[in-house]
Short mmCIF file of C-alpha atoms and ligand atoms in Angstrom, two decimals:
data_model
loop_
_atom_site.label_atom_id
_atom_site.label_comp_id
_atom_site.label_asym_id
_atom_site.label_seq_id
_atom_site.Cartn_x
_atom_site.Cartn_y
_atom_site.Cartn_z
CA UNK A 1001 119.13 192.46 103.47
CA UNK A 1002 120.24 192.31 99.85
CA UNK A 1003 120.63 195.61 98.04
CA UNK A 1004 120.48 193.80 94.72
CA UNK A 1005 118.09 195.40 92.24
CA UNK A 1006 117.84 193.01 89.31
CA UNK A 1007 117.26 189.27 89.47
CA UNK A 1008 118.07 187.62 86.14
CA UNK A 1009 117.84 183.99 85.06
CA UNK A 1010 119.78 182.11 82.37
CA UNK A 1011 117.99 180.73 79.34
CA UNK A 1012 118.54 177.31 80.90
CA UNK A 1013 116.30 178.38 83.81
CA UNK A 1014 113.35 179.17 81.54
CA UNK A 1015 110.40 176.90 82.46
CA UNK A 1016 110.06 173.68 80.43
CA UNK A 1017 106.43 173.14 81.48
CA UNK A 1018 103.33 175.18 82.02
CA UNK A 1019 101.78 174.79 85.47
CA UNK A 1020 98.13 173.71 85.55
CA UNK A 1021 96.39 174.83 88.76
CA UNK A 1022 93.46 172.49 87.99
CA UNK A 1023 95.60 169.58 89.22
CA UNK A 1024 95.85 171.05 92.72
CA UNK A 1025 92.41 172.60 93.27
CA UNK A 1026 90.46 171.26 96.27
CA UNK A 1027 87.26 171.39 94.19
CA UNK A 1028 87.04 171.02 90.39
CA UNK A 1029 85.89 173.85 88.12
CA UNK A 1030 82.14 173.94 87.36
CA UNK A 1031 81.41 172.51 83.89
CA UNK A 1032 81.23 174.74 80.83
CA UNK A 1033 77.74 174.40 79.34
CA UNK A 1034 76.25 174.36 75.87
CA UNK A 1035 73.81 177.34 75.82
CA UNK A 1036 71.11 175.33 74.00
CA UNK A 1037 71.16 172.02 75.84
CA UNK A 1038 72.72 173.21 79.14
CA UNK A 1039 74.82 170.03 78.95
CA UNK A 1040 78.59 170.17 79.50
CA UNK A 1041 80.43 170.99 76.27
CA UNK A 1042 82.81 168.39 74.92
CA UNK A 1043 86.01 168.85 72.91
CA UNK A 1044 84.08 168.46 69.62
CA UNK A 1045 81.86 171.44 70.43
CA UNK A 1046 84.94 173.67 70.54
CA UNK A 1047 86.64 172.19 67.45
CA UNK A 1048 85.30 174.86 65.02
CA UNK A 1049 87.05 177.52 67.12
CA UNK A 1050 90.31 176.04 68.39
CA UNK A 1051 92.86 173.40 67.38
CA UNK A 1052 92.57 170.16 69.38
CA UNK A 1053 95.84 170.61 71.31
CA UNK A 1054 94.50 173.82 72.86
CA UNK A 1055 91.12 172.22 73.60
CA UNK A 1056 92.89 169.38 75.41
CA UNK A 1057 94.88 171.91 77.44
CA UNK A 1058 91.60 173.66 78.27
CA UNK A 1059 90.28 170.55 80.06
CA UNK A 1060 93.56 168.98 81.18
CA UNK A 1061 93.99 167.95 84.82
CA UNK A 1062 97.74 167.25 84.40
CA UNK A 1063 99.89 169.35 86.72
CA UNK A 1064 102.61 169.96 84.13
CA UNK A 1065 102.24 170.39 80.38
CA UNK A 1066 105.39 170.47 78.31
CA UNK A 1067 106.19 173.67 76.41
CA UNK A 1068 107.06 172.66 72.80
CA UNK A 1069 110.63 173.42 71.77
CA UNK A 1070 109.67 175.78 68.87
CA UNK A 1071 107.68 177.84 71.39
CA UNK A 1072 110.59 177.97 73.87
CA UNK A 1073 112.78 178.98 70.98
CA UNK A 1074 110.65 182.08 70.35
CA UNK A 1075 110.41 182.75 74.10
CA UNK A 1076 114.21 183.03 74.19
CA UNK A 1077 113.86 186.39 72.39
CA UNK A 1078 112.79 187.94 75.72
CA UNK A 1079 112.46 185.25 78.39
CA UNK A 1080 113.31 184.69 81.15
CA UNK A 1081 111.89 188.12 82.00
CA UNK A 1082 113.62 190.22 84.68
CA UNK A 1083 112.47 190.64 88.25
CA UNK A 1084 113.35 193.90 89.99
CA UNK A 1085 113.35 195.15 93.53
CA UNK A 1086 111.79 198.62 93.69
CA UNK A 1087 114.27 200.14 96.16
CA UNK A 1088 113.52 203.72 95.14
CA UNK A 1089 109.76 203.31 95.27
CA UNK A 1090 110.10 201.77 98.75
CA UNK A 1091 112.11 204.80 99.86
CA UNK A 1092 109.62 207.25 98.33
CA UNK A 1093 106.83 205.51 100.24
CA UNK A 1094 108.87 205.26 103.44
CA UNK A 1095 107.77 201.66 103.80
CA UNK A 1096 109.62 198.88 105.59
CA UNK A 1097 108.13 196.48 103.01
CA UNK A 1098 110.24 195.09 100.15
CA UNK A 1099 108.56 195.57 96.78
CA UNK A 1100 109.45 193.30 93.86
CA UNK A 1101 108.03 193.40 90.36
CA UNK A 1102 108.16 190.92 87.53
CA UNK A 1103 108.44 192.92 84.31
CA UNK A 1104 106.63 191.52 81.26
CA UNK A 1105 107.07 194.68 79.15
CA UNK A 1106 110.33 193.28 77.72
CA UNK A 1107 108.46 191.19 75.12
CA UNK A 1108 108.41 192.47 71.50
CA UNK A 1109 104.75 193.49 71.95
CA UNK A 1110 105.46 195.22 75.26
CA UNK A 1111 103.24 193.05 77.46
CA UNK A 1112 102.71 189.53 78.81
CA UNK A 1113 100.36 188.61 75.95
CA UNK A 1114 102.94 187.02 73.60
CA UNK A 1115 103.37 184.31 76.29
CA UNK A 1116 100.11 182.83 74.99
CA UNK A 1117 100.02 184.29 71.46
CA UNK A 1118 103.15 182.31 70.52
CA UNK A 1119 101.92 178.86 71.65
CA UNK A 1120 98.46 179.57 70.20
CA UNK A 1121 99.96 180.42 66.81
CA UNK A 1122 102.23 177.36 67.03
CA UNK A 1123 99.40 174.87 67.74
CA UNK A 1124 97.19 176.40 65.03
CA UNK A 1125 99.98 176.20 62.46
CA UNK A 1126 100.64 172.60 63.49
CA UNK A 1127 96.93 171.82 62.91
CA UNK A 1128 97.05 173.24 59.37
CA UNK A 1129 95.17 176.47 60.09
CA UNK A 1130 95.80 179.34 57.64
CA UNK A 1131 94.08 182.30 59.29
CA UNK A 1132 93.45 183.47 62.87
CA UNK A 1133 90.69 185.91 63.78
CA UNK A 1134 90.59 187.71 67.08
CA UNK A 1135 89.44 190.76 69.00
CA UNK A 1136 91.52 193.34 70.81
CA UNK A 1137 90.71 196.02 73.37
CA UNK A 1138 93.69 198.27 73.98
CA UNK A 1139 95.47 196.66 71.03
CA UNK A 1140 97.91 194.65 73.14
CA UNK A 1141 96.42 191.29 72.28
CA UNK A 1142 96.01 192.13 68.59
CA UNK A 1143 99.65 193.22 68.49
CA UNK A 1144 100.79 190.05 70.24
CA UNK A 1145 98.85 187.71 67.97
CA UNK A 1146 100.00 189.65 64.89
CA UNK A 1147 103.60 189.23 66.05
CA UNK A 1148 103.14 185.49 66.72
CA UNK A 1149 101.25 185.01 63.44
CA UNK A 1150 104.06 186.62 61.48
CA UNK A 1151 106.64 184.27 63.03
CA UNK A 1152 104.60 181.16 62.22
CA UNK A 1153 103.28 182.24 58.79
CA UNK A 1154 99.59 182.73 59.67
CA UNK A 1155 97.24 185.43 58.41
CA UNK A 1156 95.80 187.45 61.29
CA UNK A 1157 92.62 189.52 61.30
CA UNK A 1158 91.86 191.70 64.33
CA UNK A 1159 88.58 193.33 65.44
CA UNK A 1160 89.63 196.27 67.59
CA UNK A 1161 87.15 197.85 70.01
CA UNK A 1162 86.14 201.19 68.44
CA UNK A 1163 87.19 203.48 71.37
CA UNK A 1164 90.68 201.97 71.43
CA UNK A 1165 90.91 202.03 67.63
CA UNK A 1166 90.30 205.79 67.81
CA UNK A 1167 92.39 206.44 70.95
CA UNK A 1168 95.41 204.35 69.94
CA UNK A 1169 96.16 204.67 66.21
CA UNK A 1170 99.78 203.52 66.66
CA UNK A 1171 98.66 200.11 67.90
CA UNK A 1172 96.98 199.52 64.56
CA UNK A 1173 100.15 200.58 62.76
CA UNK A 1174 102.11 198.00 64.76
CA UNK A 1175 99.61 195.25 63.90
CA UNK A 1176 99.88 196.19 60.23
CA UNK A 1177 103.66 196.19 60.47
CA UNK A 1178 103.42 192.55 61.56
CA UNK A 1179 101.19 191.94 58.51
CA UNK A 1180 97.79 191.77 60.19
CA UNK A 1181 94.51 193.34 59.08
CA UNK A 1182 92.77 195.51 61.68
CA UNK A 1183 89.06 196.49 61.64
CA UNK A 1184 87.20 198.76 64.10
CA UNK A 1185 84.43 196.90 65.97
CA UNK A 1186 81.43 197.07 65.74
CA UNK A 1187 82.05 196.70 61.98
CA UNK A 1188 80.09 196.18 58.81
CA UNK A 1189 81.97 192.93 58.14
CA UNK A 1190 79.76 190.67 60.25
CA UNK A 1191 76.01 190.23 60.68
CA UNK A 1192 76.35 190.89 64.41
CA UNK A 1193 78.43 194.05 63.89
CA UNK A 1194 75.87 195.36 61.40
CA UNK A 1195 73.04 194.72 63.88
CA UNK A 1196 74.85 196.67 66.62
CA UNK A 1197 75.59 199.59 64.26
CA UNK A 1198 71.96 199.65 63.11
CA UNK A 1199 70.93 200.37 66.72
CA UNK A 1200 73.74 202.81 67.45
CA UNK A 1201 75.99 203.98 64.60
CA UNK A 1202 78.34 205.59 67.18
CA UNK A 1203 78.66 202.54 69.39
CA UNK A 1204 82.03 202.70 71.25
CA UNK A 1205 82.32 198.92 71.00
CA UNK A 1206 83.23 196.46 73.73
CA UNK A 1207 85.33 193.34 74.02
CA UNK A 1208 82.14 191.27 74.15
CA UNK A 1209 80.99 192.64 70.77
CA UNK A 1210 84.43 192.25 69.17
CA UNK A 1211 84.58 188.63 70.37
CA UNK A 1212 81.17 187.97 68.77
CA UNK A 1213 82.42 189.39 65.46
CA UNK A 1214 85.63 187.34 65.51
CA UNK A 1215 83.80 184.13 66.44
CA UNK A 1216 81.24 184.73 63.68
CA UNK A 1217 84.02 184.90 61.06
CA UNK A 1218 85.99 181.98 62.49
CA UNK A 1219 83.12 179.48 62.32
CA UNK A 1220 82.45 180.36 58.66
CA UNK A 1221 85.69 178.99 57.24
CA UNK A 1222 87.48 175.68 57.82
CA UNK A 1223 90.92 177.21 57.41
CA UNK A 1224 90.17 179.89 60.02
CA UNK A 1225 90.22 179.62 63.80
CA UNK A 1226 89.63 181.98 66.64
CA UNK A 1227 92.18 183.02 69.26
CA UNK A 1228 91.42 184.57 72.64
CA UNK A 1229 93.99 186.57 74.60
CA UNK A 1230 92.68 186.01 78.11
CA UNK A 1231 89.99 184.28 80.20
CA UNK A 1232 90.29 180.69 78.89
CA UNK A 1233 92.03 177.99 80.92
CA UNK A 1234 94.68 177.38 78.26
CA UNK A 1235 95.54 181.10 78.13
CA UNK A 1236 96.00 181.25 81.91
CA UNK A 1237 98.05 178.07 81.69
CA UNK A 1238 100.43 179.64 79.16
CA UNK A 1239 100.94 182.66 81.39
CA UNK A 1240 102.26 180.55 84.28
CA UNK A 1241 105.79 180.98 82.91
CA UNK A 1242 105.60 184.38 84.67
CA UNK A 1243 104.98 182.99 88.15
CA UNK A 1244 107.33 180.02 87.74
CA UNK A 1245 110.20 182.32 86.83
CA UNK A 1246 109.24 184.73 89.63
CA UNK A 1247 109.36 181.84 92.14
CA UNK A 1248 112.96 181.10 91.18
CA UNK A 1249 113.83 184.80 91.28
CA UNK A 1250 112.15 185.44 94.66
CA UNK A 1251 114.09 182.45 96.01
CA UNK A 1252 117.31 184.03 94.65
CA UNK A 1253 116.30 187.24 96.44
CA UNK A 1254 115.63 185.22 99.60
CA UNK A 1255 112.27 186.98 99.75
CA UNK A 1256 109.36 184.57 99.44
CA UNK A 1257 106.32 186.85 98.89
CA UNK A 1258 103.82 187.48 101.68
CA UNK A 1259 101.59 189.10 99.04
CA UNK A 1260 101.31 188.45 95.29
CA UNK A 1261 99.46 191.08 93.21
CA UNK A 1262 98.25 191.34 89.62
CA UNK A 1263 95.82 193.52 87.72
CA UNK A 1264 92.83 191.59 86.42
CA UNK A 1265 90.91 192.23 83.21
CA UNK A 1266 90.18 188.72 81.99
CA UNK A 1267 92.60 187.40 84.57
CA UNK A 1268 95.54 186.07 82.54
CA UNK A 1269 98.57 188.01 83.82
CA UNK A 1270 97.14 187.79 87.33
CA UNK A 1271 96.83 184.00 86.99
CA UNK A 1272 100.26 183.89 85.39
CA UNK A 1273 102.00 185.44 88.38
CA UNK A 1274 99.69 183.97 91.04
CA UNK A 1275 98.78 180.38 90.14
CA UNK A 1276 102.23 178.84 90.69
CA UNK A 1277 102.27 180.43 94.19
CA UNK A 1278 98.68 179.33 94.92
CA UNK A 1279 99.54 175.79 93.82
CA UNK A 1280 102.65 175.82 96.01
CA UNK A 1281 100.45 176.73 98.99
CA UNK A 1282 97.83 174.11 98.12
CA UNK A 1283 100.52 171.42 97.98
CA UNK A 1284 101.57 172.25 101.55
CA UNK A 1285 104.19 174.90 100.82
CA UNK A 1286 104.38 178.38 102.29
CA UNK A 1287 101.19 180.31 101.53
CA UNK A 1288 101.07 183.83 100.11
CA UNK A 1289 98.14 186.23 100.16
CA UNK A 1290 97.03 186.80 96.58
CA UNK A 1291 95.30 190.01 95.48
CA UNK A 1292 93.61 190.77 92.15
CA UNK A 1293 93.24 194.48 91.34
CA UNK A 1294 90.50 195.58 88.98
CA UNK A 1295 89.12 198.92 87.76
CA UNK A 1296 86.26 200.38 89.79
CA UNK A 1297 84.50 201.16 86.48
CA UNK A 1298 84.40 197.47 85.43
CA UNK A 1299 84.46 195.55 88.71
CA UNK A 1300 83.55 191.96 87.81
CA UNK A 1301 85.27 190.28 90.79
CA UNK A 1302 84.19 192.81 93.43
CA UNK A 1303 80.73 193.79 92.16
CA UNK A 1304 79.76 191.11 89.64
CA UNK A 1305 77.63 188.05 90.21
CA UNK A 1306 79.10 184.52 90.28
CA UNK A 1307 76.85 182.95 87.69
CA UNK A 1308 76.72 181.23 84.32
CA UNK A 1309 77.09 183.75 81.49
CA UNK A 1310 78.19 184.11 77.89
CA UNK A 1311 81.73 185.21 77.11
CA UNK A 1312 80.53 187.49 74.30
CA UNK A 1313 77.67 189.89 73.67
CA UNK A 1314 75.84 188.03 70.89
CA UNK A 1315 75.56 184.84 72.96
CA UNK A 1316 77.59 182.63 70.61
CA UNK A 1317 80.02 181.22 73.17
CA UNK A 1318 79.39 178.42 75.67
CA UNK A 1319 78.16 179.35 79.16
CA UNK A 1320 80.86 179.66 81.79
CA UNK A 1321 80.42 180.08 85.54
CA UNK A 1322 82.30 183.25 86.42
CA UNK A 1323 82.11 186.63 88.10
CA UNK A 1324 80.24 188.69 85.55
CA UNK A 1325 78.65 192.11 85.12
CA UNK A 1326 76.40 190.57 82.46
CA UNK A 1327 77.28 189.99 78.81
CA UNK A 1328 75.03 192.92 77.82
CA UNK A 1329 76.99 195.34 80.01
CA UNK A 1330 79.10 197.96 78.19
CA UNK A 1331 81.76 199.38 80.52
CA UNK A 1332 82.56 203.11 80.28
CA UNK A 1333 85.44 204.04 77.96
CA UNK A 1334 88.22 204.43 80.53
CA UNK A 1335 91.86 204.13 79.51
CA UNK A 1336 92.82 200.68 80.74
CA UNK A 1337 91.18 199.14 77.66
CA UNK A 1338 92.59 195.72 78.52
CA UNK A 1339 90.52 195.68 81.69
CA UNK A 1340 87.19 196.47 80.02
CA UNK A 1341 85.67 192.99 79.98
CA UNK A 1342 82.29 192.07 81.48
CA UNK A 1343 83.45 188.73 82.88
CA UNK A 1344 86.42 187.08 84.55
CA UNK A 1345 88.32 183.87 83.88
CA UNK A 1346 86.46 180.84 85.28
CA UNK A 1347 89.61 179.68 87.09
CA UNK A 1348 90.17 183.07 88.73
CA UNK A 1349 86.47 183.29 89.68
CA UNK A 1350 86.61 179.78 91.13
CA UNK A 1351 89.69 180.74 93.21
CA UNK A 1352 87.75 183.72 94.54
CA UNK A 1353 84.84 181.48 95.53
CA UNK A 1354 87.24 179.05 97.24
CA UNK A 1355 88.79 181.92 99.23
CA UNK A 1356 92.19 181.42 97.60
CA UNK A 1357 92.39 185.03 96.39
CA UNK A 1358 91.19 188.50 97.38
CA UNK A 1359 90.00 191.26 95.06
CA UNK A 1360 90.06 195.07 95.27
CA UNK A 1361 88.96 197.80 92.84
CA UNK A 1362 90.51 201.23 92.26
CA UNK A 1363 89.55 204.24 90.15
CA UNK A 1364 91.61 205.22 87.13
CA UNK A 1365 92.89 208.59 88.40
CA UNK A 1366 94.41 207.09 91.57
CA UNK A 1367 95.92 204.35 89.40
CA UNK A 1368 97.57 206.89 87.08
CA UNK A 1369 98.87 208.70 90.17
CA UNK A 1370 100.44 205.42 91.29
CA UNK A 1371 101.87 204.79 87.81
CA UNK A 1372 103.49 208.22 87.66
CA UNK A 1373 105.04 207.76 91.11
CA UNK A 1374 106.35 204.40 89.92
CA UNK A 1375 107.77 205.86 86.68
CA UNK A 1376 109.54 208.68 88.55
CA UNK A 1377 111.23 206.23 90.90
CA UNK A 1378 111.72 203.07 88.84
CA UNK A 1379 112.00 204.50 85.32
CA UNK A 1380 109.43 202.29 83.60
CA UNK A 1381 106.20 203.93 82.40
CA UNK A 1382 103.54 201.29 83.09
CA UNK A 1383 100.60 200.47 80.82
CA UNK A 1384 97.34 201.90 82.27
CA UNK A 1385 96.26 198.32 83.04
CA UNK A 1386 99.48 197.66 84.93
CA UNK A 1387 98.94 200.86 86.93
CA UNK A 1388 96.24 198.97 88.79
CA UNK A 1389 98.79 196.42 90.00
CA UNK A 1390 101.19 199.25 90.91
CA UNK A 1391 98.40 200.89 92.91
CA UNK A 1392 97.64 197.57 94.63
CA UNK A 1393 101.31 197.10 95.55
CA UNK A 1394 101.61 200.67 96.87
CA UNK A 1395 98.53 200.20 99.05
CA UNK A 1396 100.00 196.99 100.51
CA UNK A 1397 103.33 198.77 101.11
CA UNK A 1398 101.54 201.60 102.92
CA UNK A 1399 99.66 199.07 105.02
CA UNK A 1400 103.04 197.54 105.98
CA UNK A 1401 104.21 201.04 106.94
CA UNK A 1402 101.18 201.57 109.19
CA UNK A 1403 101.60 198.13 110.75
CA UNK A 1404 105.42 198.35 110.93
CA UNK A 1405 105.80 195.12 108.97
CA UNK A 1406 108.67 194.11 106.70
CA UNK A 1407 106.69 192.02 104.22
CA UNK A 1408 107.79 190.97 100.75
CA UNK A 1409 105.39 192.24 98.09
CA UNK A 1410 105.50 190.85 94.58
CA UNK A 1411 103.51 192.24 91.68
CA UNK A 1412 103.31 191.68 87.95
CA UNK A 1413 104.12 194.74 85.85
CA UNK A 1414 102.23 193.36 82.88
CA UNK A 1415 103.41 195.86 80.24
CA UNK A 1416 104.80 199.28 79.42
CA UNK A 1417 102.68 202.26 78.47
CA UNK A 1418 104.56 203.60 75.45
CA UNK A 1419 101.45 203.38 73.28
CA UNK A 1420 99.28 204.90 75.98
CA UNK A 1421 100.88 208.31 76.26
CA UNK A 1422 97.66 210.04 75.14
CA UNK A 1423 96.10 208.77 78.37
CA UNK A 1424 99.03 210.09 80.42
CA UNK A 1425 98.73 213.43 78.59
CA UNK A 1426 95.09 213.61 79.62
CA UNK A 1427 96.00 212.75 83.19
CA UNK A 1428 98.57 215.60 83.32
CA UNK A 1429 96.07 218.00 81.74
CA UNK A 1430 93.61 217.14 84.50
CA UNK A 1431 91.19 215.81 81.91
CA UNK A 1432 91.03 212.28 83.23
CA UNK A 1433 88.03 211.57 85.40
CA UNK A 1434 86.76 208.56 87.29
CA UNK A 1435 84.07 207.33 84.97
CA UNK A 1436 81.58 205.21 86.75
CA UNK A 1437 79.36 202.65 85.18
CA UNK A 1438 75.62 203.10 84.89
CA UNK A 1439 74.03 201.30 87.88
CA UNK A 1440 70.78 200.84 85.97
CA UNK A 1441 72.55 199.28 83.01
CA UNK A 1442 74.41 196.94 85.37
CA UNK A 1443 71.18 195.91 87.10
CA UNK A 1444 69.59 195.30 83.70
CA UNK A 1445 72.55 193.29 82.44
CA UNK A 1446 72.56 191.17 85.60
CA UNK A 1447 68.80 190.63 85.38
CA UNK A 1448 69.35 189.40 81.83
CA UNK A 1449 71.78 186.61 82.81
CA UNK A 1450 70.83 183.27 81.24
CA UNK A 1451 68.90 181.09 83.66
CA UNK A 1452 70.67 177.86 84.49
CA UNK A 1453 69.21 175.40 87.04
CA UNK A 1454 71.21 175.26 90.31
CA UNK A 1455 71.79 171.53 89.90
CA UNK A 1456 74.13 171.74 86.92
C1 PLP B 1242 95.60 192.86 78.21
C2 PLP B 1242 96.38 193.42 79.30
C3 PLP B 1242 95.96 193.26 80.65
C4 PLP B 1242 94.65 192.62 81.01
O1 PLP B 1242 94.51 191.28 80.63
P1 PLP B 1242 94.58 190.08 81.65
O2 PLP B 1242 94.14 188.91 80.87
O3 PLP B 1242 93.68 190.39 82.80
O4 PLP B 1242 96.00 189.98 82.06
C5 PLP B 1242 96.77 193.76 81.64
N1 PLP B 1242 97.92 194.40 81.36
C6 PLP B 1242 98.35 194.58 80.10
C7 PLP B 1242 99.63 195.30 79.86
C8 PLP B 1242 97.59 194.08 79.04
O5 PLP B 1242 98.02 194.26 77.79
#
């Protein structure tokens, strides 16, 4: 058994292609529908929002899509990202399992999100776009797009969910440092934001509302496009650099994973670590169990319905078949802001339906407990979102201990928590509680799902 701790790759081993799981799926994804006609949307329907290169990636069935050289050039600032073996955590748990984690907190924004922000900014710039509008929950995506926008000379405007805007003032300062403009959502800057504030001036906001505001602005100007940090096929595609690198590193470690774990908000870092392994299994290679970990307070994969729904709250986006809590559902204001989304990526949802992945949900206090144990043994303070993956990995390691199994466990540590110390402070003060969602509101939101005939 290797006692090696750190598995590093050369720049020359950085992936040259993104891996597209759609090429290997046994059953194609259900069509994305126009909410008015219920007909499949075509590339032209999406053209007001995204540049054509990204739209083509959204529907591509090619297994490999080349990463443009200017994008790889930016990636070299932090990629390939390190993979570590968590020797000390294993010892603390007394598990025979080997725990490995792929660390994405080494990016300038501190998370995996620049992996897609950089190519999105690149393709928009190439298409002549001047301004990008987006939403952000915890501030990670807004930070990442602001960083990418500054490198490619694009203006960036960010609608930040109100609770995070208030809880995480330093995130806004980082976005402004990169030259972006940041507005709390719901805001007075859009018709939809004004309508939400009219009903509830103290609305905490949600990702769904912030998306509606950003989309509303993007469609108004030709020089402006929208950028989404998760959920969409092209975003998940861009994140596959994580899993491709991890495959090489796990091979170096001679430890092909029995289990691959990621936290899942919209599903992008989870897909990033998992899809290359799922594809490997689908093409006849060794199969790994794949586990998505989500918050018990916003449990789309474990408690949501697999149905057609809007991606936003105002109903401006196309209809996507996914695991959803309903686009009218507002999750409670827990601290893993990046996991507070009512839906789940269509590709991740489809994998769940096909039995290719499992899903579990944990409460925030037990996830912080896991994150603190991790920090005290491995040194890295995880983002609250990433604590869910840490918790998932610890639970698998404890299962191995009970069963006396020496399995290899791989998880994605999607980011560090340096901007989330207020949440840790609350945890240490005993002020963090397990907020549960309102069952009645969930039932109402699910009852309000758009009706789409079974045949489509
Ligand atoms: C945004 C974010 C997530 C959740 O987004 P996914 O698309 O589900 O990956 C998880 N971890 C961190 C650190 C994030 O910033």
